[in-house]
PDB file of C-alpha atoms in Angstrom:
ATOM      1  CA  MET A   1       0.000   0.000   0.000  1.00 73.00           C
ATOM      2  CA  PRO A   2       1.474   3.380  -0.995  1.00 76.00           C
ATOM      3  CA  GLY A   3       2.761   5.413   1.915  1.00 77.00           C
ATOM      4  CA  VAL A   4       2.801   2.542   4.408  1.00 85.00           C
ATOM      5  CA  ARG A   5       6.184   2.027   6.026  1.00 86.00           C
ATOM      6  CA  PRO A   6       7.048  -1.674   6.431  1.00 90.00           C
ATOM      7  CA  ASP A   7       8.557  -1.125   9.880  1.00 90.00           C
ATOM      8  CA  ARG A   8       5.416   0.637  11.114  1.00 88.00           C
ATOM      9  CA  PHE A   9       3.208  -2.092   9.633  1.00 90.00           C
ATOM     10  CA  THR A  10       5.204  -4.757  11.452  1.00 90.00           C
ATOM     11  CA  GLU A  11       5.125  -2.756  14.668  1.00 89.00           C
ATOM     12  CA  ALA A  12       1.338  -2.381  14.452  1.00 89.00           C
ATOM     13  CA  ARG A  13       0.914  -6.158  14.488  1.00 90.00           C
ATOM     14  CA  THR A  14       2.246  -6.282  18.043  1.00 91.00           C
ATOM     15  CA  PRO A  15       0.291  -3.754  20.139  1.00 92.00           C
ATOM     16  CA  ARG A  16       2.187  -2.171  23.014  1.00 95.00           C
ATOM     17  CA  HIS A  17      -0.265   0.516  24.090  1.00 95.00           C
ATOM     18  CA  ALA A  18      -4.013   0.446  24.764  1.00 94.00           C
ATOM     19  CA  ALA A  19      -6.166   3.575  24.838  1.00 94.00           C
ATOM     20  CA  LEU A  20      -9.257   2.745  26.860  1.00 94.00           C
ATOM     21  CA  SER A  21     -11.383   5.622  25.652  1.00 86.00           C
ATOM     22  CA  LEU A  22     -13.077   7.167  22.605  1.00 72.00           C
ATOM     23  CA  VAL A  23     -16.454   5.370  22.502  1.00 73.00           C
ATOM     24  CA  GLY A  24     -18.509   4.924  25.651  1.00 79.00           C
ATOM     25  CA  GLU A  25     -17.376   4.999  29.272  1.00 90.00           C
ATOM     26  CA  PRO A  26     -14.660   2.380  29.932  1.00 92.00           C
ATOM     27  CA  VAL A  27     -15.169   2.168  33.708  1.00 93.00           C
ATOM     28  CA  MET A  28     -18.754   0.944  33.089  1.00 92.00           C
ATOM     29  CA  PHE A  29     -17.348  -2.254  31.592  1.00 91.00           C
ATOM     30  CA  PRO A  30     -17.990  -4.836  34.349  1.00 92.00           C
ATOM     31  CA  HIS A  31     -14.626  -6.536  33.799  1.00 94.00           C
ATOM     32  CA  ILE A  32     -12.518  -3.389  33.431  1.00 95.00           C
ATOM     33  CA  LYS A  33     -10.288  -4.219  36.416  1.00 95.00           C
ATOM     34  CA  LYS A  34      -9.489  -7.683  35.099  1.00 96.00           C
ATOM     35  CA  TYR A  35      -8.950  -6.304  31.612  1.00 96.00           C
ATOM     36  CA  ILE A  36      -6.460  -3.707  32.870  1.00 96.00           C
ATOM     37  CA  SER A  37      -4.601  -6.384  34.824  1.00 96.00           C
ATOM     38  CA  LEU A  38      -4.417  -8.664  31.773  1.00 97.00           C
ATOM     39  CA  LEU A  39      -3.039  -5.869  29.612  1.00 97.00           C
ATOM     40  CA  THR A  40      -0.427  -5.037  32.234  1.00 96.00           C
ATOM     41  CA  GLU A  41       0.586  -8.699  32.524  1.00 96.00           C
ATOM     42  CA  LYS A  42       1.267  -8.664  28.782  1.00 96.00           C
ATOM     43  CA  ARG A  43       3.243  -5.436  29.217  1.00 97.00           C
ATOM     44  CA  ILE A  44       0.743  -3.412  27.237  1.00 97.00           C
ATOM     45  CA  SER A  45       0.436   0.102  28.622  1.00 97.00           C
ATOM     46  CA  THR A  46      -2.990   1.389  29.608  1.00 97.00           C
ATOM     47  CA  PHE A  47      -4.275   4.921  29.042  1.00 97.00           C
ATOM     48  CA  LEU A  48      -7.683   5.103  30.707  1.00 96.00           C
ATOM     49  CA  VAL A  49      -9.973   8.053  29.943  1.00 96.00           C
ATOM     50  CA  THR A  50     -13.123   8.602  32.000  1.00 95.00           C
ATOM     51  CA  ASN A  51     -15.803  11.285  31.833  1.00 93.00           C
ATOM     52  CA  ALA A  52     -15.782  11.786  35.629  1.00 94.00           C
ATOM     53  CA  GLN A  53     -19.328  10.519  36.165  1.00 95.00           C
ATOM     54  CA  PHE A  54     -18.595   7.250  37.965  1.00 95.00           C
ATOM     55  CA  PRO A  55     -16.416   8.156  40.957  1.00 95.00           C
ATOM     56  CA  ASP A  56     -16.936   4.860  42.798  1.00 95.00           C
ATOM     57  CA  SER A  57     -15.364   2.980  39.889  1.00 94.00           C
ATOM     58  CA  LEU A  58     -12.172   5.017  40.278  1.00 94.00           C
ATOM     59  CA  LEU A  59     -11.594   4.098  43.907  1.00 93.00           C
ATOM     60  CA  ASP A  60     -10.054   0.650  43.515  1.00 89.00           C
ATOM     61  CA  LEU A  61      -8.794   0.559  39.938  1.00 92.00           C
ATOM     62  CA  PRO A  62      -5.578  -1.408  39.435  1.00 94.00           C
ATOM     63  CA  PRO A  63      -2.614   0.752  38.397  1.00 95.00           C
ATOM     64  CA  VAL A  64      -2.930   2.165  34.888  1.00 96.00           C
ATOM     65  CA  THR A  65      -0.050   3.787  33.051  1.00 97.00           C
ATOM     66  CA  GLN A  66      -1.934   7.062  32.844  1.00 98.00           C
ATOM     67  CA  LEU A  67      -5.368   8.089  34.127  1.00 98.00           C
ATOM     68  CA  TYR A  68      -7.300  10.853  32.377  1.00 97.00           C
ATOM     69  CA  LEU A  69     -10.330  12.833  33.473  1.00 96.00           C
ATOM     70  CA  SER A  70     -12.228  14.605  30.723  1.00 95.00           C
ATOM     71  CA  ILE A  71     -12.803  18.083  32.116  1.00 95.00           C
ATOM     72  CA  ASP A  72     -15.175  19.259  29.422  1.00 91.00           C
ATOM     73  CA  ALA A  73     -16.310  22.465  31.102  1.00 92.00           C
ATOM     74  CA  GLY A  74     -15.526  24.728  34.007  1.00 93.00           C
ATOM     75  CA  THR A  75     -19.062  25.290  35.265  1.00 93.00           C
ATOM     76  CA  LYS A  76     -22.104  23.181  36.004  1.00 95.00           C
ATOM     77  CA  GLU A  77     -24.128  24.945  33.331  1.00 94.00           C
ATOM     78  CA  SER A  78     -21.515  24.465  30.609  1.00 90.00           C
ATOM     79  CA  LEU A  79     -20.966  20.816  31.521  1.00 92.00           C
ATOM     80  CA  LYS A  80     -24.685  20.145  31.203  1.00 93.00           C
ATOM     81  CA  SER A  81     -24.791  21.880  27.824  1.00 88.00           C
ATOM     82  CA  ILE A  82     -21.692  20.216  26.363  1.00 86.00           C
ATOM     83  CA  ASP A  83     -21.820  16.681  27.789  1.00 87.00           C
ATOM     84  CA  ARG A  84     -25.582  16.298  28.231  1.00 89.00           C
ATOM     85  CA  PRO A  85     -25.036  14.003  31.239  1.00 89.00           C
ATOM     86  CA  LEU A  86     -27.527  11.307  32.212  1.00 89.00           C
ATOM     87  CA  HIS A  87     -27.407  11.756  35.976  1.00 93.00           C
ATOM     88  CA  ARG A  88     -29.176  14.526  37.837  1.00 94.00           C
ATOM     89  CA  ASP A  89     -26.274  14.758  40.280  1.00 96.00           C
ATOM     90  CA  PHE A  90     -23.726  14.981  37.443  1.00 96.00           C
ATOM     91  CA  TRP A  91     -21.882  17.954  38.960  1.00 97.00           C
ATOM     92  CA  GLU A  92     -21.486  16.257  42.342  1.00 97.00           C
ATOM     93  CA  ARG A  93     -20.181  13.123  40.583  1.00 97.00           C
ATOM     94  CA  PHE A  94     -17.826  15.302  38.582  1.00 97.00           C
ATOM     95  CA  LEU A  95     -16.347  16.983  41.664  1.00 97.00           C
ATOM     96  CA  GLU A  96     -16.081  13.702  43.578  1.00 97.00           C
ATOM     97  CA  SER A  97     -14.132  12.162  40.693  1.00 97.00           C
ATOM     98  CA  ILE A  98     -11.731  15.111  40.781  1.00 97.00           C
ATOM     99  CA  ASP A  99     -11.240  14.633  44.531  1.00 97.00           C
ATOM    100  CA  ILE A 100     -10.505  10.929  44.068  1.00 96.00           C
ATOM    101  CA  VAL A 101      -8.002  11.546  41.285  1.00 96.00           C
ATOM    102  CA  ARG A 102      -6.142  14.028  43.469  1.00 95.00           C
ATOM    103  CA  LYS A 103      -5.315  11.163  45.855  1.00 95.00           C
ATOM    104  CA  LYS A 104      -3.975   8.927  43.095  1.00 95.00           C
ATOM    105  CA  LYS A 105      -0.198   8.472  42.973  1.00 94.00           C
ATOM    106  CA  ILE A 106       0.003   7.327  39.353  1.00 95.00           C
ATOM    107  CA  ARG A 107       0.213   9.769  36.434  1.00 97.00           C
ATOM    108  CA  THR A 108      -2.992  11.776  36.196  1.00 98.00           C
ATOM    109  CA  VAL A 109      -4.158  14.058  33.406  1.00 98.00           C
ATOM    110  CA  PHE A 110      -6.982  16.559  33.107  1.00 98.00           C
ATOM    111  CA  ARG A 111      -7.998  16.613  29.450  1.00 96.00           C
ATOM    112  CA  LEU A 112      -9.645  19.827  28.299  1.00 96.00           C
ATOM    113  CA  THR A 113     -11.250  20.064  24.872  1.00 92.00           C
ATOM    114  CA  LEU A 114     -11.721  23.672  23.800  1.00 90.00           C
ATOM    115  CA  VAL A 115     -14.940  24.548  22.007  1.00 89.00           C
ATOM    116  CA  LYS A 116     -15.030  28.154  20.838  1.00 89.00           C
ATOM    117  CA  GLY A 117     -18.182  29.851  22.016  1.00 84.00           C
ATOM    118  CA  GLU A 118     -18.898  27.151  24.601  1.00 83.00           C
ATOM    119  CA  ASN A 119     -16.108  26.738  27.148  1.00 84.00           C
ATOM    120  CA  SER A 120     -13.102  28.680  25.874  1.00 84.00           C
ATOM    121  CA  ASP A 121     -13.673  31.641  28.190  1.00 87.00           C
ATOM    122  CA  GLU A 122     -13.885  29.712  31.470  1.00 90.00           C
ATOM    123  CA  ILE A 123     -10.269  30.250  32.534  1.00 94.00           C
ATOM    124  CA  LYS A 124     -10.980  31.028  36.184  1.00 95.00           C
ATOM    125  CA  GLU A 125     -13.422  28.150  36.554  1.00 95.00           C
ATOM    126  CA  TYR A 126     -11.015  25.651  34.971  1.00 95.00           C
ATOM    127  CA  ALA A 127      -8.216  26.917  37.208  1.00 96.00           C
ATOM    128  CA  GLU A 128     -10.348  26.311  40.286  1.00 95.00           C
ATOM    129  CA  LEU A 129     -11.005  22.707  39.241  1.00 96.00           C
ATOM    130  CA  ILE A 130      -7.318  22.128  38.529  1.00 96.00           C
ATOM    131  CA  ARG A 131      -6.280  23.535  41.888  1.00 94.00           C
ATOM    132  CA  ARG A 132      -8.784  21.158  43.416  1.00 95.00           C
ATOM    133  CA  GLY A 133      -7.561  18.072  41.562  1.00 96.00           C
ATOM    134  CA  GLN A 134      -3.823  18.799  41.270  1.00 95.00           C
ATOM    135  CA  PRO A 135      -3.274  16.547  38.217  1.00 97.00           C
ATOM    136  CA  ASP A 136       0.224  15.776  36.988  1.00 97.00           C
ATOM    137  CA  PHE A 137      -0.629  17.134  33.549  1.00 98.00           C
ATOM    138  CA  ILE A 138      -3.167  19.359  31.823  1.00 98.00           C
ATOM    139  CA  GLU A 139      -3.743  18.430  28.187  1.00 98.00           C
ATOM    140  CA  VAL A 140      -5.622  21.046  26.173  1.00 97.00           C
ATOM    141  CA  LYS A 141      -6.816  20.310  22.651  1.00 95.00           C
ATOM    142  CA  GLY A 142      -8.999  22.166  20.197  1.00 93.00           C
ATOM    143  CA  VAL A 143     -12.238  20.380  19.369  1.00 89.00           C
ATOM    144  CA  THR A 144     -12.219  18.493  16.074  1.00 85.00           C
ATOM    145  CA  TYR A 145     -14.978  19.281  13.615  1.00 81.00           C
ATOM    146  CA  CYS A 146     -15.725  16.019  11.832  1.00 79.00           C
ATOM    147  CA  GLY A 147     -17.820  17.473   9.038  1.00 74.00           C
ATOM    148  CA  TYR A 148     -21.178  15.940   9.822  1.00 66.00           C
ATOM    149  CA  PRO A 149     -23.913  17.536  11.940  1.00 61.00           C
ATOM    150  CA  GLY A 150     -25.694  14.554  13.493  1.00 66.00           C
ATOM    151  CA  SER A 151     -27.249  15.700  16.763  1.00 67.00           C
ATOM    152  CA  SER A 152     -24.588  18.361  17.284  1.00 70.00           C
ATOM    153  CA  ASN A 153     -24.837  22.005  16.304  1.00 77.00           C
ATOM    154  CA  LEU A 154     -21.056  22.478  16.191  1.00 78.00           C
ATOM    155  CA  THR A 155     -19.426  23.884  13.071  1.00 82.00           C
ATOM    156  CA  ILE A 156     -15.849  24.516  11.969  1.00 86.00           C
ATOM    157  CA  LYS A 157     -16.145  27.933  13.630  1.00 88.00           C
ATOM    158  CA  ASN A 158     -16.099  26.162  17.006  1.00 88.00           C
ATOM    159  CA  SER A 159     -12.631  24.731  16.296  1.00 91.00           C
ATOM    160  CA  PRO A 160      -9.822  26.952  17.645  1.00 92.00           C
ATOM    161  CA  TRP A 161      -6.488  27.535  15.915  1.00 94.00           C
ATOM    162  CA  HIS A 162      -3.323  26.264  17.540  1.00 95.00           C
ATOM    163  CA  ASN A 163      -2.232  29.759  18.552  1.00 95.00           C
ATOM    164  CA  GLU A 164      -5.582  30.186  20.319  1.00 95.00           C
ATOM    165  CA  VAL A 165      -5.019  26.967  22.249  1.00 96.00           C
ATOM    166  CA  ILE A 166      -1.548  28.191  23.247  1.00 96.00           C
ATOM    167  CA  LYS A 167      -2.989  31.491  24.479  1.00 96.00           C
ATOM    168  CA  PHE A 168      -5.626  29.640  26.496  1.00 95.00           C
ATOM    169  CA  VAL A 169      -3.031  27.424  28.200  1.00 96.00           C
ATOM    170  CA  GLU A 170      -0.781  30.402  28.922  1.00 96.00           C
ATOM    171  CA  ASP A 171      -3.680  32.251  30.535  1.00 96.00           C
ATOM    172  CA  LEU A 172      -4.755  29.119  32.398  1.00 96.00           C
ATOM    173  CA  CYS A 173      -1.295  28.552  33.898  1.00 96.00           C
ATOM    174  CA  GLU A 174      -1.077  32.208  34.877  1.00 94.00           C
ATOM    175  CA  GLU A 175      -4.413  31.925  36.673  1.00 94.00           C
ATOM    176  CA  ILE A 176      -3.484  28.658  38.412  1.00 93.00           C
ATOM    177  CA  ASN A 177      -0.116  30.020  39.503  1.00 90.00           C
ATOM    178  CA  ASP A 178      -1.550  33.292  40.831  1.00 83.00           C
ATOM    179  CA  PRO A 179       0.187  33.801  44.212  1.00 76.00           C
ATOM    180  CA  ARG A 180      -3.073  35.004  45.736  1.00 71.00           C
ATOM    181  CA  TYR A 181      -4.239  31.415  45.892  1.00 64.00           C
ATOM    182  CA  ARG A 182      -2.824  29.749  48.960  1.00 48.00           C
ATOM    183  CA  ALA A 183      -3.732  26.672  50.918  1.00 47.00           C
ATOM    184  CA  SER A 184      -3.595  26.309  54.664  1.00 39.00           C
ATOM    185  CA  SER A 185      -0.968  23.781  55.643  1.00 34.00           C
ATOM    186  CA  GLN A 186      -0.326  21.397  58.470  1.00 36.00           C
ATOM    187  CA  ASN A 187      -1.926  21.120  61.903  1.00 38.00           C
ATOM    188  CA  GLY A 188      -4.382  23.928  61.350  1.00 41.00           C
ATOM    189  CA  ASP A 189      -1.666  26.528  61.742  1.00 39.00           C
ATOM    190  CA  ALA A 190      -1.878  29.839  59.967  1.00 34.00           C
ATOM    191  CA  GLN A 191       1.052  28.881  57.734  1.00 36.00           C
ATOM    192  CA  GLN A 192       0.412  29.411  54.064  1.00 39.00           C
ATOM    193  CA  ALA A 193       1.671  27.122  51.288  1.00 42.00           C
ATOM    194  CA  PRO A 194       1.533  27.882  47.552  1.00 45.00           C
ATOM    195  CA  ILE A 195      -0.701  25.907  45.248  1.00 51.00           C
ATOM    196  CA  ALA A 196       1.327  23.700  42.890  1.00 61.00           C
ATOM    197  CA  GLU A 197       2.497  25.535  39.794  1.00 91.00           C
ATOM    198  CA  TYR A 198       2.219  24.429  36.182  1.00 96.00           C
ATOM    199  CA  GLY A 199       4.217  25.301  33.100  1.00 95.00           C
ATOM    200  CA  LEU A 200       3.935  24.788  29.350  1.00 96.00           C
ATOM    201  CA  ALA A 201       5.972  21.664  28.715  1.00 96.00           C
ATOM    202  CA  ALA A 202       5.085  20.171  25.324  1.00 97.00           C
ATOM    203  CA  GLU A 203       2.970  20.679  22.241  1.00 97.00           C
ATOM    204  CA  HIS A 204       1.817  18.940  19.106  1.00 96.00           C
ATOM    205  CA  ALA A 205       0.840  21.652  16.654  1.00 94.00           C
ATOM    206  CA  HIS A 206      -0.326  19.109  14.079  1.00 90.00           C
ATOM    207  CA  SER A 207      -3.000  18.019  16.574  1.00 92.00           C
ATOM    208  CA  CYS A 208      -3.713  21.520  17.880  1.00 94.00           C
ATOM    209  CA  CYS A 209      -2.722  20.328  21.342  1.00 96.00           C
ATOM    210  CA  VAL A 210      -0.664  21.784  24.211  1.00 97.00           C
ATOM    211  CA  LEU A 211       0.519  20.130  27.422  1.00 98.00           C
ATOM    212  CA  ALA A 212       1.030  21.886  30.743  1.00 97.00           C
ATOM    213  CA  ALA A 213       2.857  19.927  33.428  1.00 97.00           C
ATOM    214  CA  HIS A 214       3.133  20.063  37.198  1.00 97.00           C
ATOM    215  CA  GLN A 215       6.365  21.729  38.273  1.00 95.00           C
ATOM    216  CA  LYS A 216       7.597  18.531  39.940  1.00 96.00           C
ATOM    217  CA  TYR A 217       8.227  17.094  36.462  1.00 97.00           C
ATOM    218  CA  TYR A 218      10.812  19.779  35.778  1.00 96.00           C
ATOM    219  CA  PHE A 219      14.151  18.859  37.330  1.00 95.00           C
ATOM    220  CA  ASP A 220      17.800  18.714  36.266  1.00 95.00           C
ATOM    221  CA  ASP A 221      16.953  21.688  34.025  1.00 94.00           C
ATOM    222  CA  GLN A 222      14.615  19.705  31.798  1.00 95.00           C
ATOM    223  CA  TRP A 223      11.066  18.427  31.551  1.00 97.00           C
ATOM    224  CA  HIS A 224      10.316  14.760  32.214  1.00 98.00           C
ATOM    225  CA  THR A 225       6.859  14.290  30.692  1.00 98.00           C
ATOM    226  CA  TRP A 226       7.544  11.062  28.818  1.00 98.00           C
ATOM    227  CA  ILE A 227       7.074   7.562  30.200  1.00 98.00           C
ATOM    228  CA  ASP A 228       9.630   4.886  30.985  1.00 98.00           C
ATOM    229  CA  TYR A 229       7.366   1.940  30.217  1.00 98.00           C
ATOM    230  CA  ASP A 230       9.789  -0.754  31.333  1.00 97.00           C
ATOM    231  CA  LYS A 231      10.090   0.959  34.695  1.00 98.00           C
ATOM    232  CA  PHE A 232       6.302   1.125  35.060  1.00 97.00           C
ATOM    233  CA  PHE A 233       5.920  -2.596  34.439  1.00 97.00           C
ATOM    234  CA  GLU A 234       8.780  -3.367  36.824  1.00 97.00           C
ATOM    235  CA  LEU A 235       7.056  -1.371  39.562  1.00 97.00           C
ATOM    236  CA  VAL A 236       3.764  -3.202  39.023  1.00 96.00           C
ATOM    237  CA  GLU A 237       5.412  -6.622  38.825  1.00 95.00           C
ATOM    238  CA  SER A 238       7.360  -5.977  42.016  1.00 94.00           C
ATOM    239  CA  GLY A 239       4.092  -5.803  43.911  1.00 88.00           C
ATOM    240  CA  GLN A 240       4.897  -2.321  45.114  1.00 82.00           C
ATOM    241  CA  LYS A 241       1.568  -0.735  46.001  1.00 77.00           C
ATOM    242  CA  GLU A 242       2.751   2.809  46.519  1.00 84.00           C
ATOM    243  CA  PHE A 243       4.547   4.308  43.550  1.00 94.00           C
ATOM    244  CA  GLU A 244       3.958   7.550  41.700  1.00 96.00           C
ATOM    245  CA  GLY A 245       4.298   9.101  38.288  1.00 97.00           C
ATOM    246  CA  LEU A 246       7.756  10.465  39.010  1.00 97.00           C
ATOM    247  CA  ASP A 247       8.995   6.908  39.544  1.00 97.00           C
ATOM    248  CA  TYR A 248       8.521   6.066  35.863  1.00 98.00           C
ATOM    249  CA  CYS A 249       8.920   9.389  34.085  1.00 98.00           C
ATOM    250  CA  ASP A 250      11.417  10.015  31.290  1.00 98.00           C
ATOM    251  CA  VAL A 251      13.039  13.063  29.701  1.00 98.00           C
ATOM    252  CA  THR A 252      10.987  14.960  27.124  1.00 97.00           C
ATOM    253  CA  PRO A 253      12.896  14.995  23.799  1.00 97.00           C
ATOM    254  CA  GLU A 254      13.672  18.363  22.286  1.00 96.00           C
ATOM    255  CA  PHE A 255      11.312  18.018  19.326  1.00 96.00           C
ATOM    256  CA  ALA A 256       8.346  17.555  21.684  1.00 96.00           C
ATOM    257  CA  LEU A 257       9.087  20.523  23.932  1.00 97.00           C
ATOM    258  CA  PHE A 258       6.829  23.540  23.841  1.00 96.00           C
ATOM    259  CA  GLY A 259       8.302  26.147  21.512  1.00 94.00           C
ATOM    260  CA  SER A 260      10.603  23.750  19.659  1.00 94.00           C
ATOM    261  CA  PRO A 261      10.979  24.281  15.876  1.00 93.00           C
ATOM    262  CA  GLN A 262       9.331  20.893  15.235  1.00 93.00           C
ATOM    263  CA  ALA A 263       6.376  21.729  17.535  1.00 93.00           C
ATOM    264  CA  GLY A 264       6.000  18.067  18.438  1.00 92.00           C
ATOM    265  CA  PHE A 265       6.500  16.584  14.971  1.00 92.00           C
ATOM    266  CA  SER A 266       9.071  13.776  15.177  1.00 90.00           C
ATOM    267  CA  PRO A 267      12.246  14.389  13.135  1.00 89.00           C
ATOM    268  CA  GLU A 268      12.209  10.666  12.310  1.00 85.00           C
ATOM    269  CA  ASP A 269       9.199  11.284  10.087  1.00 83.00           C
ATOM    270  CA  GLN A 270       8.440  13.495   7.120  1.00 77.00           C
ATOM    271  CA  ARG A 271       5.368  15.625   6.755  1.00 73.00           C
ATOM    272  CA  TRP A 272       3.415  15.847   3.526  1.00 73.00           C
ATOM    273  CA  PHE A 273       1.992  19.324   2.966  1.00 69.00           C
ATOM    274  CA  ARG A 274      -1.305  19.406   1.116  1.00 69.00           C
ATOM    275  CA  LYS A 275      -1.167  23.077   0.162  1.00 65.00           C
ATOM    276  CA  LYS A 276       0.606  23.878  -3.094  1.00 59.00           C
ATOM    277  CA  THR A 277       2.314  26.880  -1.531  1.00 57.00           C
ATOM    278  CA  LEU A 278       4.310  24.638   0.784  1.00 53.00           C
ATOM    279  CA  ALA A 279       6.988  22.186  -0.199  1.00 51.00           C
ATOM    280  CA  LYS A 280       5.662  18.675  -0.402  1.00 47.00           C
ATOM    281  CA  ASN A 281       7.339  15.711   1.221  1.00 45.00           C
ATOM    282  CA  SER A 282       9.718  18.004   3.096  1.00 46.00           C
ATOM    283  CA  GLN A 283      10.829  18.152   6.687  1.00 42.00           C
ATOM    284  CA  LEU A 284       8.656  20.404   8.830  1.00 43.00           C
ATOM    285  CA  GLU A 285      10.347  23.794   8.906  1.00 44.00           C
ATOM    286  CA  ASP A 286       7.666  26.113  10.217  1.00 45.00           C
ATOM    287  CA  PRO A 287       4.988  24.102  12.031  1.00 44.00           C
ATOM    288  CA  LEU A 288       2.709  27.104  12.443  1.00 47.00           C
ATOM    289  CA  ALA A 289       2.982  28.403   8.883  1.00 46.00           C
ATOM    290  CA  ASP A 290       0.275  25.974   7.792  1.00 46.00           C
ATOM    291  CA  GLN A 291      -2.284  26.809  10.457  1.00 47.00           C
ATOM    292  CA  THR A 292      -5.192  24.443  10.034  1.00 42.00           C
ATOM    293  CA  ALA A 293      -8.141  23.425  12.128  1.00 42.00           C
ATOM    294  CA  PRO A 294      -7.347  20.613  14.561  1.00 40.00           C
ATOM    295  CA  SER A 295      -6.979  17.104  13.233  1.00 38.00           C
ATOM    296  CA  SER A 296      -8.498  14.013  14.789  1.00 34.00           C
ATOM    297  CA  VAL A 297      -5.115  12.901  16.106  1.00 33.00           C
ATOM    298  CA  GLY A 298      -4.704  13.438  19.847  1.00 34.00           C
ATOM    299  CA  LEU A 299      -1.549  14.346  21.684  1.00 36.00           C
ATOM    300  CA  VAL A 300       0.169  11.383  23.238  1.00 36.00           C
ATOM    301  CA  VAL A 301       1.342  12.979  26.441  1.00 39.00           C
ATOM    302  CA  ALA A 302       4.240  10.622  26.970  1.00 39.00           C
ATOM    303  CA  PRO A 303       4.732   8.176  24.109  1.00 36.00           C
ATOM    304  CA  GLY A 304       8.473   7.424  24.733  1.00 36.00           C
ATOM    305  CA  PRO A 305      10.924   6.065  24.276  1.00 34.00           C
ATOM    306  CA  ALA A 306      11.849   8.210  21.293  1.00 32.00           C
ATOM    307  CA  GLN A 307      12.572   5.297  18.971  1.00 32.00           C
ATOM    308  CA  ASP A 308       9.038   4.022  19.544  1.00 33.00           C
ATOM    309  CA  VAL A 309       7.290   7.167  18.313  1.00 28.00           C
TER     310      VAL A 309
END
C-alpha cells in the first residue's frame, strides 16, 4: 500500500499501548479491572480516559499507566450543555471524581477540549477545578470538527487555531499560579503554602494540542513528561503498592518541547503538505505556517521512548 512504512506495519501487528477511551465509558465495563490487569501482565500500557461521572469505579482501579479525566467544562451549566449528562447529580459526581483523582499516585491528566463559544472563556473556573484536583498534567486540545452535523450544532467555527489553544493554556497557567491562591498547611496553623504551579511543557501543533505539566516534572533543568514503560511494568510486577508518576517518568525529547521548531512533529518522520504553496514531502520547517483546524489525532502525552514514536 502506498505510503505505508514496512517497519510501522510490522510494529502495528504487536500492540504495546491500549487507549481505553473514545467510545462509551470504559469504567462501566464490568470486567474493566481484570482487563487492565491482563493488559499489564502482557506489558501493554494502559491509558484510561473517564468522563468523571462514575467516581466509585475510580476508587479501587488497578494501576494504569496514565489516568485521564475529561474536564469538558468549568461550570455546572456548561458541563450540562456540552456533555448532556444522564445523571441529575452529574456535577457532584464530577467533583467527587476530581477529589478521588487528586489522591492517586500514578500519572494523572486533566484533558480539556476547547470549544469556541462554549467553554473557551472559562479560565478562572477551569483553574479552580485544577487547583482542586492537582493533576500531573493538563492536556488542552482544540475540538475536532468532523464534518457531519448529526445531533450536534457544532461547526468549523467552534474549532480553535493552535495559537488560540496556546494562548488559552498560557492564561490558564497564569491563573493557576496566581500567588493570591494559597492553601492552609499542616496542623491547622496559619502557615500558608503555595498551590502547585504548572508550566507549558510540550505541544503537538499538528494536533492543535498543548501540554502543561506540574512543576515537579521539571528537574535537572529539563522536563520529564515522557514515560519509561519498562520501569512502570517493573514497579507493578514488584508488587509495590505505593509508587507515583515520578517513579517512571522520562526526559521529554527536544522536538516535543513547547516552543521547539518541530512543535512536536518527530524528526524521524516526514510531513506531507497538502497546500501547493508549501513544499511537499519536506521536513517540517515552520509548524505554524500551515495553520489548520485541529486534526483528529490526539496528543500522546508521553509516548516514549523516542525510537518508539
